[in-house]
Tab-separated table of C-alpha atoms in Angstrom:
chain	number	residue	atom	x	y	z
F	1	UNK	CA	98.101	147.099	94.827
F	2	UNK	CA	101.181	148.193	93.226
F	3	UNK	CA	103.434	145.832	95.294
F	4	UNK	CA	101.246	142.892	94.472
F	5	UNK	CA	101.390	143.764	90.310
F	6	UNK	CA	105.022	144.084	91.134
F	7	UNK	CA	105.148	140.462	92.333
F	8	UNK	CA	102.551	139.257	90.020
F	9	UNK	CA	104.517	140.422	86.943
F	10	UNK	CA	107.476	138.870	88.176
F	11	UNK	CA	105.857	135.392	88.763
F	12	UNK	CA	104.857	136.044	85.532
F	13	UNK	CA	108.011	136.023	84.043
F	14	UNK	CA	109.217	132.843	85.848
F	15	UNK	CA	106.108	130.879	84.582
F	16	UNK	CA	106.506	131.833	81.295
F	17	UNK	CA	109.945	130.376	81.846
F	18	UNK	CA	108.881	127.137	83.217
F	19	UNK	CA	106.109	126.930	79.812
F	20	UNK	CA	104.728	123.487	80.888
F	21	UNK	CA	101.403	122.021	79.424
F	22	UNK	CA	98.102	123.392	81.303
F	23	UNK	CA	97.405	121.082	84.203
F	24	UNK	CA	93.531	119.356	84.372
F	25	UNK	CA	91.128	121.765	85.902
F	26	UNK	CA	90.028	120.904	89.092
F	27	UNK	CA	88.096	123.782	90.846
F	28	UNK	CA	88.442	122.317	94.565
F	29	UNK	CA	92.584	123.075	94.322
F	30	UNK	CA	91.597	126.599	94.099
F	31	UNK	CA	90.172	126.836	97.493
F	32	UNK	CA	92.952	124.283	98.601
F	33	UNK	CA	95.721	126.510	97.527
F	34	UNK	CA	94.150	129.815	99.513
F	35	UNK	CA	94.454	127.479	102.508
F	36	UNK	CA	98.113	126.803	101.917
F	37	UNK	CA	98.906	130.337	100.846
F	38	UNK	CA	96.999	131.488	104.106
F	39	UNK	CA	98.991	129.179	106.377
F	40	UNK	CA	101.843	130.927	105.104
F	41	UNK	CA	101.039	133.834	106.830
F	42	UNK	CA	99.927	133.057	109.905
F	43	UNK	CA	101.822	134.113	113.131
F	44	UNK	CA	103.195	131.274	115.297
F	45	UNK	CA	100.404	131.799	118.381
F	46	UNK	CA	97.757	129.941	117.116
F	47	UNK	CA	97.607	126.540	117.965
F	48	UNK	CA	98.972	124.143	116.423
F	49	UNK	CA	96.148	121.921	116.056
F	50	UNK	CA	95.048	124.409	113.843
F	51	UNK	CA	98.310	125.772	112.025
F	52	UNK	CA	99.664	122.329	111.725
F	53	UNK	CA	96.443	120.359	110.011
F	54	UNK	CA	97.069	121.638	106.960
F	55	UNK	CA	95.972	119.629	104.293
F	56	UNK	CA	92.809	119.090	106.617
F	57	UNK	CA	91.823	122.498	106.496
F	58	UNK	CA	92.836	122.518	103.026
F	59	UNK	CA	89.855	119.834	102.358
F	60	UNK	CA	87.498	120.950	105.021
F	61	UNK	CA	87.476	124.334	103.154
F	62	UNK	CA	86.638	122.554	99.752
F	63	UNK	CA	83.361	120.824	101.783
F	64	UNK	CA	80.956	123.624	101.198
F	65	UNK	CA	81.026	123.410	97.500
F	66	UNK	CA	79.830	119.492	98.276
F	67	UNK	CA	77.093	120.539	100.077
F	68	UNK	CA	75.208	122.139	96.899
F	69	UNK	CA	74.963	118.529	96.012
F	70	UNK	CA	71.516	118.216	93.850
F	71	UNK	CA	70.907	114.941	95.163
F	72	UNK	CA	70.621	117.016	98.877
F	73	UNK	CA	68.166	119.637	97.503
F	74	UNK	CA	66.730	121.140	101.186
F	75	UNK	CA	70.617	121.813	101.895
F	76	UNK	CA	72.085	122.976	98.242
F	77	UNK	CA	68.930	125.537	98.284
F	78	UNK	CA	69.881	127.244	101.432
F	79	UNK	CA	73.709	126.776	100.792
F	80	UNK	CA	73.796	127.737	97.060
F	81	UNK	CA	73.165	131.635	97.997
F	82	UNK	CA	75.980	132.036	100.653
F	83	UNK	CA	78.267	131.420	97.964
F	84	UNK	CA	77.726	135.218	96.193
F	85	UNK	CA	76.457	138.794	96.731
F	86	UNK	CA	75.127	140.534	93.586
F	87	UNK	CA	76.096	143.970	94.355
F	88	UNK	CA	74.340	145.672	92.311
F	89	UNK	CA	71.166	144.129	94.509
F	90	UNK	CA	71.762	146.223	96.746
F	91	UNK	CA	68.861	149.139	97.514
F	92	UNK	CA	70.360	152.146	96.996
F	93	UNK	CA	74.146	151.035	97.598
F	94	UNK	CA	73.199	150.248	101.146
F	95	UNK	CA	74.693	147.786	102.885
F	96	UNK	CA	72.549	145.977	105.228
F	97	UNK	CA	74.018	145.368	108.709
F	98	UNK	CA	72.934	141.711	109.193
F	99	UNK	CA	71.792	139.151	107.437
F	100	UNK	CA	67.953	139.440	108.452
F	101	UNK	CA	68.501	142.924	107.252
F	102	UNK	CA	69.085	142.119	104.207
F	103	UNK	CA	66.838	139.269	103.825
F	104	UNK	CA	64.131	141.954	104.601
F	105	UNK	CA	65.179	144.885	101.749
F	106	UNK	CA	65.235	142.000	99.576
F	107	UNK	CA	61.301	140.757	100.334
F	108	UNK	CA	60.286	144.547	100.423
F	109	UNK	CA	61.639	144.692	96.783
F	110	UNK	CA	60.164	141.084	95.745
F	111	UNK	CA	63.664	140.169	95.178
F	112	UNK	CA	63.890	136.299	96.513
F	113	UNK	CA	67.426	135.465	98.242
F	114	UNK	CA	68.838	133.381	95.431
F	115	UNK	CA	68.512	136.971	93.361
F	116	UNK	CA	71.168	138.758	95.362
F	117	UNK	CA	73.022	136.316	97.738
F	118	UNK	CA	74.438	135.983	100.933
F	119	UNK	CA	78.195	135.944	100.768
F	120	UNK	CA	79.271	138.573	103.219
F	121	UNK	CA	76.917	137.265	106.298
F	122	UNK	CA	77.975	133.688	105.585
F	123	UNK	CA	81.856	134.641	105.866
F	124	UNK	CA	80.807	136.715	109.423
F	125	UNK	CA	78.656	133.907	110.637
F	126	UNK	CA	81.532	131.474	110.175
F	127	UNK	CA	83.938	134.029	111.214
F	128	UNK	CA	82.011	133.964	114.735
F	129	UNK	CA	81.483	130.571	114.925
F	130	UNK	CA	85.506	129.876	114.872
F	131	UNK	CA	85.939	132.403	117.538
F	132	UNK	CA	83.766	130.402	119.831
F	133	UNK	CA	85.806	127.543	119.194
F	134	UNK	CA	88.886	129.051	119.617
F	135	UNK	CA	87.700	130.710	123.644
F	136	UNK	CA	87.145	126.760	123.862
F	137	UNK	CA	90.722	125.578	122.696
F	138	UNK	CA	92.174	128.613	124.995
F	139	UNK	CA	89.724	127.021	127.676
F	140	UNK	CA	91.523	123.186	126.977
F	141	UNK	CA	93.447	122.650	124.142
F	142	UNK	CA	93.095	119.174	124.258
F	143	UNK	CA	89.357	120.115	123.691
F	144	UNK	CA	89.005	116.701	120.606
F	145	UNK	CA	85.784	118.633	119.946
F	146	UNK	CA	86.635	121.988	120.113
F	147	UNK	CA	89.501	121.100	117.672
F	148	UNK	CA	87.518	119.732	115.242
F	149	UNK	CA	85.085	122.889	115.427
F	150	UNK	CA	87.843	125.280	114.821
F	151	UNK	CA	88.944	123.119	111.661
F	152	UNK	CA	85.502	122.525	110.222
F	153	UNK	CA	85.144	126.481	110.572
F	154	UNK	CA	88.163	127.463	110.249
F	155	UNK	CA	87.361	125.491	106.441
F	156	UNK	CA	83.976	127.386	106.148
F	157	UNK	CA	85.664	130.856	106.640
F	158	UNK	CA	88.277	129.809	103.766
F	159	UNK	CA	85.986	128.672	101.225
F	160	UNK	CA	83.663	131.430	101.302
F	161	UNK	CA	86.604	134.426	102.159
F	162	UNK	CA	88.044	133.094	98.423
F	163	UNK	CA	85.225	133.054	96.871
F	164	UNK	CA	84.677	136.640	98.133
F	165	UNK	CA	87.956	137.377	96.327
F	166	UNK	CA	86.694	136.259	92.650
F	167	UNK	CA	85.139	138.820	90.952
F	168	UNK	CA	82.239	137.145	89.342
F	169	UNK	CA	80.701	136.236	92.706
F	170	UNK	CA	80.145	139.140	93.310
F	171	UNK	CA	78.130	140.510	90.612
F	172	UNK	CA	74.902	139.863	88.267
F	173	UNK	CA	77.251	139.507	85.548
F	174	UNK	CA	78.528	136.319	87.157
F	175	UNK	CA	78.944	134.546	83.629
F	176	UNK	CA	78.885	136.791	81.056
F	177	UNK	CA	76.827	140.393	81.355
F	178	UNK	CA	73.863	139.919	82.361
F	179	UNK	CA	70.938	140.043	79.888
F	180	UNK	CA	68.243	142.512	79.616
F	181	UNK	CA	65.659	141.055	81.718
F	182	UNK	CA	68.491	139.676	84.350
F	183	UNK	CA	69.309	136.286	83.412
F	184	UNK	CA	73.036	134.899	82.682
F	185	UNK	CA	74.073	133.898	78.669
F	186	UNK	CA	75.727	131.068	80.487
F	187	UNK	CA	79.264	131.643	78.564
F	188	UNK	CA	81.270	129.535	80.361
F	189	UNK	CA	84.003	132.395	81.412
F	190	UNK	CA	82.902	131.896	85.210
F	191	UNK	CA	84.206	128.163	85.505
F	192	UNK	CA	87.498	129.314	83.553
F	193	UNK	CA	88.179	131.870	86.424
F	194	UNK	CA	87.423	129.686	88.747
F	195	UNK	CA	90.311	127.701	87.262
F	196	UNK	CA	93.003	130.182	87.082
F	197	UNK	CA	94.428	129.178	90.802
F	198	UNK	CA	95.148	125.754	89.429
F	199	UNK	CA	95.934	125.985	85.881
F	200	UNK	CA	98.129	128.639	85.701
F	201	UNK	CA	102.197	128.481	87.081
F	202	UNK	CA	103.150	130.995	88.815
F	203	UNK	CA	105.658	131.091	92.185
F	204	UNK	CA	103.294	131.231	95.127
F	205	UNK	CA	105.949	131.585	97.701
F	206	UNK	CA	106.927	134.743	95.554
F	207	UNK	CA	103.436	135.931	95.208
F	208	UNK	CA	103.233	136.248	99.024
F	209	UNK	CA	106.313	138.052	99.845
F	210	UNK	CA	105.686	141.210	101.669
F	211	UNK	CA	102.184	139.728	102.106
F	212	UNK	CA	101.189	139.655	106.207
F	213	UNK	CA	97.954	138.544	107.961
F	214	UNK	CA	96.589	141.389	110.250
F	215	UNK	CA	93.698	141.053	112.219
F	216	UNK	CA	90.351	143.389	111.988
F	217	UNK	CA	88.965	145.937	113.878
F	218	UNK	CA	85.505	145.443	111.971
F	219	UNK	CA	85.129	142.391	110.049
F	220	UNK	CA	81.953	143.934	108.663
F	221	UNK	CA	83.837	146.381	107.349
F	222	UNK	CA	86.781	144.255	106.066
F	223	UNK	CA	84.899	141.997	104.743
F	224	UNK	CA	82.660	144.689	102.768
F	225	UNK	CA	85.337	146.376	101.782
F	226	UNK	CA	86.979	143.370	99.963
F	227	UNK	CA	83.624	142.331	98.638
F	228	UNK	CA	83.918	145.927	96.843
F	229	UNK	CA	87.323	145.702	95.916
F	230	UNK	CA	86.851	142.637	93.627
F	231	UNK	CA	83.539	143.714	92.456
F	232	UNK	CA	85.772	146.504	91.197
F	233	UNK	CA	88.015	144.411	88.910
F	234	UNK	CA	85.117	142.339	86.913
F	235	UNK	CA	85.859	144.274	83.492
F	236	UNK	CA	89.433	143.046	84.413
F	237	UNK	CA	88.041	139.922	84.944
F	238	UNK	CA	85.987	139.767	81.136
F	239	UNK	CA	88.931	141.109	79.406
F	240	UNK	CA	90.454	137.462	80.120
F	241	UNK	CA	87.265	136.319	78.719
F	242	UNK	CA	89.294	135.873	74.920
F	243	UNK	CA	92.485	134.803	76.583
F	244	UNK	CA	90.748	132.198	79.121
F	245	UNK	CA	88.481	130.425	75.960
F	246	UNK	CA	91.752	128.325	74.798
F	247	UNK	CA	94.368	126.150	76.783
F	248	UNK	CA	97.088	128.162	75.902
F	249	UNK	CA	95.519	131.320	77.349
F	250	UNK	CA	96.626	130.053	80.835
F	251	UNK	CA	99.840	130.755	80.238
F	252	UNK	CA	99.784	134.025	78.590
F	253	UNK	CA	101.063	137.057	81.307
F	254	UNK	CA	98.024	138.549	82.110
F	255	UNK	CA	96.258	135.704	83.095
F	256	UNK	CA	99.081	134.635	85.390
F	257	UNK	CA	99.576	138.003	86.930
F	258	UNK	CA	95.741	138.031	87.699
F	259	UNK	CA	95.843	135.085	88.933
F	260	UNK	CA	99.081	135.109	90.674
F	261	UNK	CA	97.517	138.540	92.563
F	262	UNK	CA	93.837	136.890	93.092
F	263	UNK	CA	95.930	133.883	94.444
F	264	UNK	CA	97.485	136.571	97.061
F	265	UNK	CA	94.718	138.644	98.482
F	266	UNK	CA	92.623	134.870	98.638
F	267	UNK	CA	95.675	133.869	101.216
F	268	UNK	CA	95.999	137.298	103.060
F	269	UNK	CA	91.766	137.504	103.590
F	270	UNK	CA	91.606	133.788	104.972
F	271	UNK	CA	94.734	134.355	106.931
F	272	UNK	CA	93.262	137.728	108.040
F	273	UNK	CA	89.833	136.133	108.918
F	274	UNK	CA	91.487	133.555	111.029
F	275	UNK	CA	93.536	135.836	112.777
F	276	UNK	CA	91.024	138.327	114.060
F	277	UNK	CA	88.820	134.985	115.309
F	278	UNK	CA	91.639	133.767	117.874
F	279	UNK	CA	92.780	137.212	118.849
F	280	UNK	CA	89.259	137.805	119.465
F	281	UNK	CA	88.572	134.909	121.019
F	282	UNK	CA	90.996	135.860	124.027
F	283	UNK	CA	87.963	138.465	125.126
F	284	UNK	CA	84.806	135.915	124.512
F	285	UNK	CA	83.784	134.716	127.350
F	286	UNK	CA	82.341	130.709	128.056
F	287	UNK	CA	79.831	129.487	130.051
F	288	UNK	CA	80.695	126.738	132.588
F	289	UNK	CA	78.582	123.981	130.702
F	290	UNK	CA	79.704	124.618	127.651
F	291	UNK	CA	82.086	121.266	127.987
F	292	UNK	CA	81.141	118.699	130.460
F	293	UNK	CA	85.161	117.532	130.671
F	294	UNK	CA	86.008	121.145	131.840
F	295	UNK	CA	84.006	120.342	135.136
F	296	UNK	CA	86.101	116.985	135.820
């Protein structure tokens, strides 16, 4: 942590230098940027179908935020609640072990899903899903469909691992503290976080030196334990609040050194997450019809 604030109050410094007028907000960059920053980081042994389709990943990993459409209401009502964990939702502390797990602590309490979330089983669920079709691109990497898989997850896993690493999805006080019989005031700050990764200057390339990918022993446990780590900073997170309600505020150093260090732990999870699925998926093992063009 001290490292990054190193580097983040450095990029600081050469934003402030640069002083340019703040750029239109466009939340989808966000998630784009994580996928560049990630690809950054990656060792050179994945494939390069994967490595090298860069700006495809960087839109497939926008996708899930299209898929809380209104206009699709059966699919933004299950989709909407893999975007965010409450923490404090959690019985006792406890973290469940699956997802049915803690569906079920949930019902017991007559909390319904879309009170708590399901943020860290939707990143593991997607994190499994691109290690199946990585075994498959080990299998034949000229796989068309197994390529496509490992991009379209490889996407999922980086949308939802960034928005693991903003604060306010992880918490009741998602936009503004939470009022006394649990509903949000609505202030607005939550969108203007979501914002910082594309308004504010800083020198990514900077931000990410010293920065490596390493894969997990426990992704459960990683992905937990970041869950926990930005839960940690959300009075960081309000103190912006003031800053964050004018243009200007986008510029100021303390928005860009949060932002510049949010920008680098976004690109070191997604990078992380993708490089435990392919080392992992050197150990799953395939059954024979799981491509008909491997038989031929």
């Amino acid at each position: 942590m001290r490292r990054a604030r190193i580097r983040c109050a450095t990029a600081a410094l050469v934003a402030l230098a640069l002083a340019a007028a703040p750029a239109r907000a466009w939340l989808a960059e966000g998630h784009r940027a994580a996928v560049r920053g990630a690809l950054r980081l990656l060792p050179a042994d994945l494939p390069e179908s994967f490595s090298g389709a860069g700006e495809t990943l960087a839109d497939l990993a926008v996708d899930p935020d299209l898929f809380r459409n209104p206009a699709t209401p059966a699919l933004a009502g299950s989709e909407a609640i893999e975007h965010y964990l409450d923490v404090e939702r959690l019985a006792d502390g406890a973290w469940p072990a699956s997802r049915a797990e803690h569906l079920a602590s949930l019902q017991a309490r007559g909390l319904a899903p879309a009170e708590a979330g399901s943020l860290p089983w939707a990143i593991e669920e997607a994190s499994e899903r691109l290690t199946v079709a990585f075994a498959l691109l080990r299998r034949d990497g000229g796989d068309a469909a197994a390529r496509a898989q490992a991009l379209v997850q490889g996407g999922r896993v980086a949308h939802h691992a960034a928005d693991a690493i903003q604060p306010l999805h992880t918490t009741v006080h998602h936009d503004g503290w939470a009022l006394p019989l649990g509903g949000s005031p609505l202030e607005g700050h939550h969108v203007r976080v979501d914002a910082l990764l594309e308004r504010v200057r800083f020198d990514r390339e900077g931000a990410l030196a010293g920065v490596e990918a390493r894969a997990f022993a426990d992704t459960a446990a990683a992905v937990r334990s970041e869950i926990l780590a930005s839960h940690a900073l959300i009075d960081r997170t309000y103190r912006l609040a003031p800053l964050l309600a004018r243009p200007e505020g986008y510029a100021r150093p303390e928005a860009i050194a949060y932002a510049c260090e949010r920008y680098a732990a976004a690109a070191r999870f997604v990078a992380s997450l993708w490089l435990t699925a392919w080392e992992r998926s050197a150990r799953l093992e395939l059954p024979d019809w799981a491509r008909q063009t491997a038989k031929e």
